[in-house]
Each structure stands twice: as C-alpha cells, then as structure tokens.
Amino acid sequence: MYTAVWDDALNKGNLDALEENLSPDYVLTTTSQTITGIEAAKAHYGTYLTAFTDIEFIVDDIYGQGNTVIKQWTFKGKHTGDLFGIPATGKNIALQGVSIAQIVDGKIASDTDFADDLGLMTTLGVIPTMSAHNNMAIIQKVYADFAKGDVPALGAAMDAKVEWNEAENFPYADGNPYIGFD
C-alpha cells in the first residue's frame, strides 16, 4: 500500500490516490515547511508534477516496524516548469531523500521528508557549485598568505562580517567575539 500510493501519485500523476490513502489530518514535514491536510498535500505534490516531465519516482529501499515506515527514494525528472518560483531550467535532476511515515488505521497519517535540497538547488543552478577542490585551494592560499605575512591578501579572502573568538586565557580573548577583519 505505502509504495503503491506514491507510484500512483507521482509516476502516474494520479493525485486522487492521496485522498484514498492519506488520513484527513495528514501532516507532511519537509526541511522548509509543514503541510497539513490532503488538499495541501495534493497542491504540494502537484507542484512537482507540473515542474517536471519524464518523472520517475523510485522507492530504493523500504523498512517498517509497527506503525512506522521508512523509505529511501529517488525522484528523477526534467525541470520544464516553475518549481516554487524557480523558472524551468531544462535540466535533468535526481533528487534523493528519506521519508519517515506513521501509519494509523491503514492510512498515512504523517510523512517527514529529508531530501537533498542543496543538491537539487545546485543542479538547477540556483546555488553555484562549490567543489571540495576549490575550497581546499582557498584554504591553502589563506595559510600561505598568513605564513608570508600578507595581511591585505588575508583580508581579501575574508567576508566583511567574519566572526572569530580568541582562545580563552589569551590576552585578546576579552574582546570576543571579534567581527570583521580589522
């Protein structure tokens, strides 16, 4: 039942399957919002159906004990429509996540979704890609500039509102926290 409802709703575009399988007071909690009720859930999932084509929702793994079901999933699609204010990019995505559901009286009472929103935003180009290689190069340059005593280069690498604390018992610790490079 649990995997079939998501197959019907997301892969087949049948949001009415939610009415049959969610409890009337269904609650969806995501990393950015809480959605309550079947109609709100239909609107939320409907956004994905209009924002993406070539949708493939895959339940990668599923576990259950008592009234709790945990599913690991992948949502694939091509971004061809508005997604919560993000205009279509034409990019293919593979959003991965985990959901923890509570089943009450044979219906899904709640879902808590943990999705790789950062990966999605990076793939869509909303957030620039930051590679570990680039981050390492920045840190190595800061240490090299520090070793050379190149104060202007250090300042250029820092955010204007950089914040740090001196170690306890150090003479300058009484000024903690320090904000700004100066």
JSON list of C-alpha atoms in Angstrom, two decimals:
[
{"chain": "A", "resi": 1, "resn": "MET", "atom": "CA", "xyz": [0.00, 0.00, 0.00]},
{"chain": "A", "resi": 2, "resn": "TYR", "atom": "CA", "xyz": [2.65, 2.53, 1.03]},
{"chain": "A", "resi": 3, "resn": "THR", "atom": "CA", "xyz": [4.75, 2.33, -2.15]},
{"chain": "A", "resi": 4, "resn": "ALA", "atom": "CA", "xyz": [1.70, 1.98, -4.41]},
{"chain": "A", "resi": 5, "resn": "VAL", "atom": "CA", "xyz": [0.24, 5.35, -3.35]},
{"chain": "A", "resi": 6, "resn": "TRP", "atom": "CA", "xyz": [3.44, 7.19, -4.32]},
{"chain": "A", "resi": 7, "resn": "ASP", "atom": "CA", "xyz": [3.68, 5.27, -7.58]},
{"chain": "A", "resi": 8, "resn": "ASP", "atom": "CA", "xyz": [0.09, 6.29, -8.42]},
{"chain": "A", "resi": 9, "resn": "ALA", "atom": "CA", "xyz": [0.51, 9.91, -7.30]},
{"chain": "A", "resi": 10, "resn": "LEU", "atom": "CA", "xyz": [3.97, 10.73, -8.68]},
{"chain": "A", "resi": 11, "resn": "ASN", "atom": "CA", "xyz": [4.69, 8.28, -11.50]},
{"chain": "A", "resi": 12, "resn": "LYS", "atom": "CA", "xyz": [1.15, 8.14, -12.86]},
{"chain": "A", "resi": 13, "resn": "GLY", "atom": "CA", "xyz": [0.11, 11.68, -11.92]},
{"chain": "A", "resi": 14, "resn": "ASN", "atom": "CA", "xyz": [-2.96, 10.44, -10.03]},
{"chain": "A", "resi": 15, "resn": "LEU", "atom": "CA", "xyz": [-3.16, 12.80, -7.06]},
{"chain": "A", "resi": 16, "resn": "ASP", "atom": "CA", "xyz": [-6.60, 11.40, -6.18]},
{"chain": "A", "resi": 17, "resn": "ALA", "atom": "CA", "xyz": [-4.71, 8.36, -4.86]},
{"chain": "A", "resi": 18, "resn": "LEU", "atom": "CA", "xyz": [-3.70, 10.61, -1.96]},
{"chain": "A", "resi": 19, "resn": "GLU", "atom": "CA", "xyz": [-7.34, 11.05, -0.94]},
{"chain": "A", "resi": 20, "resn": "GLU", "atom": "CA", "xyz": [-7.74, 7.31, -0.65]},
{"chain": "A", "resi": 21, "resn": "ASN", "atom": "CA", "xyz": [-4.53, 6.68, 1.28]},
{"chain": "A", "resi": 22, "resn": "LEU", "atom": "CA", "xyz": [-3.84, 9.71, 3.50]},
{"chain": "A", "resi": 23, "resn": "SER", "atom": "CA", "xyz": [-5.62, 10.38, 6.76]},
{"chain": "A", "resi": 24, "resn": "PRO", "atom": "CA", "xyz": [-7.78, 13.55, 6.71]},
{"chain": "A", "resi": 25, "resn": "ASP", "atom": "CA", "xyz": [-5.37, 15.32, 9.08]},
{"chain": "A", "resi": 26, "resn": "TYR", "atom": "CA", "xyz": [-2.25, 14.20, 7.21]},
{"chain": "A", "resi": 27, "resn": "VAL", "atom": "CA", "xyz": [0.91, 16.20, 8.00]},
{"chain": "A", "resi": 28, "resn": "LEU", "atom": "CA", "xyz": [3.94, 16.46, 5.70]},
{"chain": "A", "resi": 29, "resn": "THR", "atom": "CA", "xyz": [7.04, 17.98, 7.23]},
{"chain": "A", "resi": 30, "resn": "THR", "atom": "CA", "xyz": [9.89, 18.91, 4.90]},
{"chain": "A", "resi": 31, "resn": "THR", "atom": "CA", "xyz": [13.13, 20.77, 5.54]},
{"chain": "A", "resi": 32, "resn": "SER", "atom": "CA", "xyz": [11.42, 24.05, 4.68]},
{"chain": "A", "resi": 33, "resn": "GLN", "atom": "CA", "xyz": [7.73, 23.73, 5.53]},
{"chain": "A", "resi": 34, "resn": "THR", "atom": "CA", "xyz": [4.91, 21.85, 7.20]},
{"chain": "A", "resi": 35, "resn": "ILE", "atom": "CA", "xyz": [1.87, 20.97, 5.11]},
{"chain": "A", "resi": 36, "resn": "THR", "atom": "CA", "xyz": [-1.37, 19.90, 6.74]},
{"chain": "A", "resi": 37, "resn": "GLY", "atom": "CA", "xyz": [-4.34, 18.19, 5.10]},
{"chain": "A", "resi": 38, "resn": "ILE", "atom": "CA", "xyz": [-4.94, 16.22, 1.96]},
{"chain": "A", "resi": 39, "resn": "GLU", "atom": "CA", "xyz": [-5.69, 19.22, -0.30]},
{"chain": "A", "resi": 40, "resn": "ALA", "atom": "CA", "xyz": [-2.47, 20.97, 0.76]},
{"chain": "A", "resi": 41, "resn": "ALA", "atom": "CA", "xyz": [-0.54, 17.74, 0.13]},
{"chain": "A", "resi": 42, "resn": "LYS", "atom": "CA", "xyz": [-2.10, 17.42, -3.33]},
{"chain": "A", "resi": 43, "resn": "ALA", "atom": "CA", "xyz": [-1.07, 21.01, -4.12]},
{"chain": "A", "resi": 44, "resn": "HIS", "atom": "CA", "xyz": [2.48, 20.38, -2.87]},
{"chain": "A", "resi": 45, "resn": "TYR", "atom": "CA", "xyz": [3.00, 17.20, -4.86]},
{"chain": "A", "resi": 46, "resn": "GLY", "atom": "CA", "xyz": [1.15, 18.73, -7.81]},
{"chain": "A", "resi": 47, "resn": "THR", "atom": "CA", "xyz": [3.86, 21.38, -8.00]},
{"chain": "A", "resi": 48, "resn": "TYR", "atom": "CA", "xyz": [6.38, 18.62, -8.76]},
{"chain": "A", "resi": 49, "resn": "LEU", "atom": "CA", "xyz": [4.08, 17.15, -11.40]},
{"chain": "A", "resi": 50, "resn": "THR", "atom": "CA", "xyz": [3.85, 20.49, -13.22]},
{"chain": "A", "resi": 51, "resn": "ALA", "atom": "CA", "xyz": [7.52, 21.47, -12.68]},
{"chain": "A", "resi": 52, "resn": "PHE", "atom": "CA", "xyz": [8.96, 18.22, -14.06]},
{"chain": "A", "resi": 53, "resn": "THR", "atom": "CA", "xyz": [8.40, 15.96, -17.02]},
{"chain": "A", "resi": 54, "resn": "ASP", "atom": "CA", "xyz": [9.81, 12.47, -17.52]},
{"chain": "A", "resi": 55, "resn": "ILE", "atom": "CA", "xyz": [9.13, 11.81, -13.84]},
{"chain": "A", "resi": 56, "resn": "GLU", "atom": "CA", "xyz": [10.36, 8.62, -12.26]},
{"chain": "A", "resi": 57, "resn": "PHE", "atom": "CA", "xyz": [9.80, 8.17, -8.53]},
{"chain": "A", "resi": 58, "resn": "ILE", "atom": "CA", "xyz": [11.72, 5.16, -7.25]},
{"chain": "A", "resi": 59, "resn": "VAL", "atom": "CA", "xyz": [11.49, 3.62, -3.79]},
{"chain": "A", "resi": 60, "resn": "ASP", "atom": "CA", "xyz": [15.09, 2.48, -3.42]},
{"chain": "A", "resi": 61, "resn": "ASP", "atom": "CA", "xyz": [14.56, 0.73, -0.10]},
{"chain": "A", "resi": 62, "resn": "ILE", "atom": "CA", "xyz": [11.83, 0.44, 2.49]},
{"chain": "A", "resi": 63, "resn": "TYR", "atom": "CA", "xyz": [11.76, -0.67, 6.11]},
{"chain": "A", "resi": 64, "resn": "GLY", "atom": "CA", "xyz": [8.90, -0.98, 8.55]},
{"chain": "A", "resi": 65, "resn": "GLN", "atom": "CA", "xyz": [8.28, -1.75, 12.17]},
{"chain": "A", "resi": 66, "resn": "GLY", "atom": "CA", "xyz": [4.98, -1.30, 13.93]},
{"chain": "A", "resi": 67, "resn": "ASN", "atom": "CA", "xyz": [3.26, 1.79, 12.56]},
{"chain": "A", "resi": 68, "resn": "THR", "atom": "CA", "xyz": [6.48, 3.33, 11.22]},
{"chain": "A", "resi": 69, "resn": "VAL", "atom": "CA", "xyz": [7.67, 3.04, 7.62]},
{"chain": "A", "resi": 70, "resn": "ILE", "atom": "CA", "xyz": [11.00, 4.41, 6.40]},
{"chain": "A", "resi": 71, "resn": "LYS", "atom": "CA", "xyz": [11.65, 4.71, 2.70]},
{"chain": "A", "resi": 72, "resn": "GLN", "atom": "CA", "xyz": [14.76, 5.75, 0.83]},
{"chain": "A", "resi": 73, "resn": "TRP", "atom": "CA", "xyz": [13.77, 7.26, -2.51]},
{"chain": "A", "resi": 74, "resn": "THR", "atom": "CA", "xyz": [14.92, 8.96, -5.68]},
{"chain": "A", "resi": 75, "resn": "PHE", "atom": "CA", "xyz": [12.85, 11.46, -7.67]},
{"chain": "A", "resi": 76, "resn": "LYS", "atom": "CA", "xyz": [14.03, 11.93, -11.25]},
{"chain": "A", "resi": 77, "resn": "GLY", "atom": "CA", "xyz": [12.73, 14.30, -13.86]},
{"chain": "A", "resi": 78, "resn": "LYS", "atom": "CA", "xyz": [13.41, 17.10, -16.30]},
{"chain": "A", "resi": 79, "resn": "HIS", "atom": "CA", "xyz": [12.79, 20.60, -14.93]},
{"chain": "A", "resi": 80, "resn": "THR", "atom": "CA", "xyz": [10.39, 22.05, -17.52]},
{"chain": "A", "resi": 81, "resn": "GLY", "atom": "CA", "xyz": [8.09, 24.20, -15.36]},
{"chain": "A", "resi": 82, "resn": "ASP", "atom": "CA", "xyz": [8.06, 26.53, -12.38]},
{"chain": "A", "resi": 83, "resn": "LEU", "atom": "CA", "xyz": [9.23, 24.87, -9.13]},
{"chain": "A", "resi": 84, "resn": "PHE", "atom": "CA", "xyz": [8.32, 27.01, -6.12]},
{"chain": "A", "resi": 85, "resn": "GLY", "atom": "CA", "xyz": [9.32, 30.17, -8.01]},
{"chain": "A", "resi": 86, "resn": "ILE", "atom": "CA", "xyz": [12.32, 28.69, -9.84]},
{"chain": "A", "resi": 87, "resn": "PRO", "atom": "CA", "xyz": [11.72, 29.01, -13.60]},
{"chain": "A", "resi": 88, "resn": "ALA", "atom": "CA", "xyz": [12.29, 25.98, -15.82]},
{"chain": "A", "resi": 89, "resn": "THR", "atom": "CA", "xyz": [15.94, 25.21, -16.49]},
{"chain": "A", "resi": 90, "resn": "GLY", "atom": "CA", "xyz": [15.57, 22.18, -18.76]},
{"chain": "A", "resi": 91, "resn": "LYS", "atom": "CA", "xyz": [17.99, 20.30, -16.50]},
{"chain": "A", "resi": 92, "resn": "ASN", "atom": "CA", "xyz": [17.59, 16.68, -15.50]},
{"chain": "A", "resi": 93, "resn": "ILE", "atom": "CA", "xyz": [17.59, 16.07, -11.76]},
{"chain": "A", "resi": 94, "resn": "ALA", "atom": "CA", "xyz": [17.88, 13.09, -9.46]},
{"chain": "A", "resi": 95, "resn": "LEU", "atom": "CA", "xyz": [16.72, 14.22, -6.02]},
{"chain": "A", "resi": 96, "resn": "GLN", "atom": "CA", "xyz": [17.40, 11.70, -3.27]},
{"chain": "A", "resi": 97, "resn": "GLY", "atom": "CA", "xyz": [15.79, 11.54, 0.13]},
{"chain": "A", "resi": 98, "resn": "VAL", "atom": "CA", "xyz": [14.44, 9.57, 3.03]},
{"chain": "A", "resi": 99, "resn": "SER", "atom": "CA", "xyz": [10.90, 9.70, 4.42]},
{"chain": "A", "resi": 100, "resn": "ILE", "atom": "CA", "xyz": [9.66, 8.53, 7.79]},
{"chain": "A", "resi": 101, "resn": "ALA", "atom": "CA", "xyz": [5.92, 7.80, 7.80]},
{"chain": "A", "resi": 102, "resn": "GLN", "atom": "CA", "xyz": [3.42, 6.99, 10.50]},
{"chain": "A", "resi": 103, "resn": "ILE", "atom": "CA", "xyz": [0.54, 4.71, 9.54]},
{"chain": "A", "resi": 104, "resn": "VAL", "atom": "CA", "xyz": [-2.68, 4.96, 11.57]},
{"chain": "A", "resi": 105, "resn": "ASP", "atom": "CA", "xyz": [-5.76, 2.85, 10.87]},
{"chain": "A", "resi": 106, "resn": "GLY", "atom": "CA", "xyz": [-4.36, 1.78, 7.50]},
{"chain": "A", "resi": 107, "resn": "LYS", "atom": "CA", "xyz": [-3.77, 5.33, 6.26]},
{"chain": "A", "resi": 108, "resn": "ILE", "atom": "CA", "xyz": [-0.66, 7.51, 6.12]},
{"chain": "A", "resi": 109, "resn": "ALA", "atom": "CA", "xyz": [-1.00, 9.98, 9.00]},
{"chain": "A", "resi": 110, "resn": "SER", "atom": "CA", "xyz": [2.31, 11.77, 8.52]},
{"chain": "A", "resi": 111, "resn": "ASP", "atom": "CA", "xyz": [5.49, 11.91, 6.49]},
{"chain": "A", "resi": 112, "resn": "THR", "atom": "CA", "xyz": [8.73, 13.60, 7.44]},
{"chain": "A", "resi": 113, "resn": "ASP", "atom": "CA", "xyz": [10.89, 14.11, 4.36]},
{"chain": "A", "resi": 114, "resn": "PHE", "atom": "CA", "xyz": [14.64, 14.60, 4.40]},
{"chain": "A", "resi": 115, "resn": "ALA", "atom": "CA", "xyz": [15.72, 15.48, 0.86]},
{"chain": "A", "resi": 116, "resn": "ASP", "atom": "CA", "xyz": [18.96, 16.70, -0.67]},
{"chain": "A", "resi": 117, "resn": "ASP", "atom": "CA", "xyz": [17.61, 20.21, -1.31]},
{"chain": "A", "resi": 118, "resn": "LEU", "atom": "CA", "xyz": [21.13, 21.64, -1.60]},
{"chain": "A", "resi": 119, "resn": "GLY", "atom": "CA", "xyz": [21.97, 19.12, -4.33]},
{"chain": "A", "resi": 120, "resn": "LEU", "atom": "CA", "xyz": [18.73, 19.97, -6.13]},
{"chain": "A", "resi": 121, "resn": "MET", "atom": "CA", "xyz": [19.38, 23.73, -5.98]},
{"chain": "A", "resi": 122, "resn": "THR", "atom": "CA", "xyz": [22.96, 23.19, -7.18]},
{"chain": "A", "resi": 123, "resn": "THR", "atom": "CA", "xyz": [21.81, 21.01, -10.09]},
{"chain": "A", "resi": 124, "resn": "LEU", "atom": "CA", "xyz": [19.23, 23.62, -11.10]},
{"chain": "A", "resi": 125, "resn": "GLY", "atom": "CA", "xyz": [21.91, 26.32, -10.94]},
{"chain": "A", "resi": 126, "resn": "VAL", "atom": "CA", "xyz": [20.21, 28.29, -8.15]},
{"chain": "A", "resi": 127, "resn": "ILE", "atom": "CA", "xyz": [23.26, 27.78, -5.92]},
{"chain": "A", "resi": 128, "resn": "PRO", "atom": "CA", "xyz": [26.72, 27.76, -7.52]},
{"chain": "A", "resi": 129, "resn": "THR", "atom": "CA", "xyz": [28.69, 24.55, -7.39]},
{"chain": "A", "resi": 130, "resn": "MET", "atom": "CA", "xyz": [31.37, 24.61, -4.72]},
{"chain": "A", "resi": 131, "resn": "SER", "atom": "CA", "xyz": [33.78, 21.80, -5.20]},
{"chain": "A", "resi": 132, "resn": "ALA", "atom": "CA", "xyz": [35.99, 20.44, -2.44]},
{"chain": "A", "resi": 133, "resn": "HIS", "atom": "CA", "xyz": [38.96, 21.19, -4.70]},
{"chain": "A", "resi": 134, "resn": "ASN", "atom": "CA", "xyz": [38.06, 24.91, -4.88]},
{"chain": "A", "resi": 135, "resn": "ASN", "atom": "CA", "xyz": [37.50, 25.09, -1.13]},
{"chain": "A", "resi": 136, "resn": "MET", "atom": "CA", "xyz": [40.85, 23.43, -0.46]},
{"chain": "A", "resi": 137, "resn": "ALA", "atom": "CA", "xyz": [42.63, 25.86, -2.79]},
{"chain": "A", "resi": 138, "resn": "ILE", "atom": "CA", "xyz": [41.11, 28.82, -0.91]},
{"chain": "A", "resi": 139, "resn": "ILE", "atom": "CA", "xyz": [42.23, 27.47, 2.47]},
{"chain": "A", "resi": 140, "resn": "GLN", "atom": "CA", "xyz": [45.74, 26.68, 1.19]},
{"chain": "A", "resi": 141, "resn": "LYS", "atom": "CA", "xyz": [46.08, 30.22, -0.18]},
{"chain": "A", "resi": 142, "resn": "VAL", "atom": "CA", "xyz": [44.93, 31.74, 3.14]},
{"chain": "A", "resi": 143, "resn": "TYR", "atom": "CA", "xyz": [47.55, 29.71, 5.05]},
{"chain": "A", "resi": 144, "resn": "ALA", "atom": "CA", "xyz": [50.25, 30.64, 2.53]},
{"chain": "A", "resi": 145, "resn": "ASP", "atom": "CA", "xyz": [49.33, 34.34, 2.76]},
{"chain": "A", "resi": 146, "resn": "PHE", "atom": "CA", "xyz": [49.37, 34.11, 6.56]},
{"chain": "A", "resi": 147, "resn": "ALA", "atom": "CA", "xyz": [52.82, 32.47, 6.52]},
{"chain": "A", "resi": 148, "resn": "LYS", "atom": "CA", "xyz": [54.12, 35.28, 4.27]},
{"chain": "A", "resi": 149, "resn": "GLY", "atom": "CA", "xyz": [52.54, 37.95, 6.47]},
{"chain": "A", "resi": 150, "resn": "ASP", "atom": "CA", "xyz": [50.47, 39.23, 3.53]},
{"chain": "A", "resi": 151, "resn": "VAL", "atom": "CA", "xyz": [47.75, 40.96, 5.56]},
{"chain": "A", "resi": 152, "resn": "PRO", "atom": "CA", "xyz": [45.97, 42.58, 2.57]},
{"chain": "A", "resi": 153, "resn": "ALA", "atom": "CA", "xyz": [45.62, 39.16, 0.86]},
{"chain": "A", "resi": 154, "resn": "LEU", "atom": "CA", "xyz": [44.22, 37.67, 4.09]},
{"chain": "A", "resi": 155, "resn": "GLY", "atom": "CA", "xyz": [41.69, 40.48, 4.32]},
{"chain": "A", "resi": 156, "resn": "ALA", "atom": "CA", "xyz": [40.63, 39.94, 0.71]},
{"chain": "A", "resi": 157, "resn": "ALA", "atom": "CA", "xyz": [39.85, 36.28, 1.46]},
{"chain": "A", "resi": 158, "resn": "MET", "atom": "CA", "xyz": [37.62, 37.07, 4.45]},
{"chain": "A", "resi": 159, "resn": "ASP", "atom": "CA", "xyz": [33.97, 38.05, 4.47]},
{"chain": "A", "resi": 160, "resn": "ALA", "atom": "CA", "xyz": [33.42, 41.62, 5.69]},
{"chain": "A", "resi": 161, "resn": "LYS", "atom": "CA", "xyz": [31.48, 40.21, 8.68]},
{"chain": "A", "resi": 162, "resn": "VAL", "atom": "CA", "xyz": [33.88, 37.36, 9.53]},
{"chain": "A", "resi": 163, "resn": "GLU", "atom": "CA", "xyz": [33.48, 36.40, 13.19]},
{"chain": "A", "resi": 164, "resn": "TRP", "atom": "CA", "xyz": [36.00, 34.63, 15.40]},
{"chain": "A", "resi": 165, "resn": "ASN", "atom": "CA", "xyz": [36.97, 34.11, 19.02]},
{"chain": "A", "resi": 166, "resn": "GLU", "atom": "CA", "xyz": [40.41, 34.18, 20.54]},
{"chain": "A", "resi": 167, "resn": "ALA", "atom": "CA", "xyz": [41.30, 31.22, 22.78]},
{"chain": "A", "resi": 168, "resn": "GLU", "atom": "CA", "xyz": [40.38, 31.51, 26.47]},
{"chain": "A", "resi": 169, "resn": "ASN", "atom": "CA", "xyz": [43.15, 32.95, 28.67]},
{"chain": "A", "resi": 170, "resn": "PHE", "atom": "CA", "xyz": [44.72, 34.64, 25.63]},
{"chain": "A", "resi": 171, "resn": "PRO", "atom": "CA", "xyz": [45.25, 38.38, 26.28]},
{"chain": "A", "resi": 172, "resn": "TYR", "atom": "CA", "xyz": [42.85, 39.38, 23.48]},
{"chain": "A", "resi": 173, "resn": "ALA", "atom": "CA", "xyz": [40.07, 36.97, 24.50]},
{"chain": "A", "resi": 174, "resn": "ASP", "atom": "CA", "xyz": [38.34, 39.74, 26.44]},
{"chain": "A", "resi": 175, "resn": "GLY", "atom": "CA", "xyz": [37.25, 41.24, 23.10]},
{"chain": "A", "resi": 176, "resn": "ASN", "atom": "CA", "xyz": [35.44, 38.07, 21.94]},
{"chain": "A", "resi": 177, "resn": "PRO", "atom": "CA", "xyz": [33.73, 37.73, 19.60]},
{"chain": "A", "resi": 178, "resn": "TYR", "atom": "CA", "xyz": [35.63, 39.75, 17.03]},
{"chain": "A", "resi": 179, "resn": "ILE", "atom": "CA", "xyz": [33.57, 40.74, 14.00]},
{"chain": "A", "resi": 180, "resn": "GLY", "atom": "CA", "xyz": [35.12, 41.96, 10.75]},
{"chain": "A", "resi": 181, "resn": "PHE", "atom": "CA", "xyz": [38.66, 41.57, 9.50]},
{"chain": "A", "resi": 182, "resn": "ASP", "atom": "CA", "xyz": [40.00, 44.76, 11.14]}
]
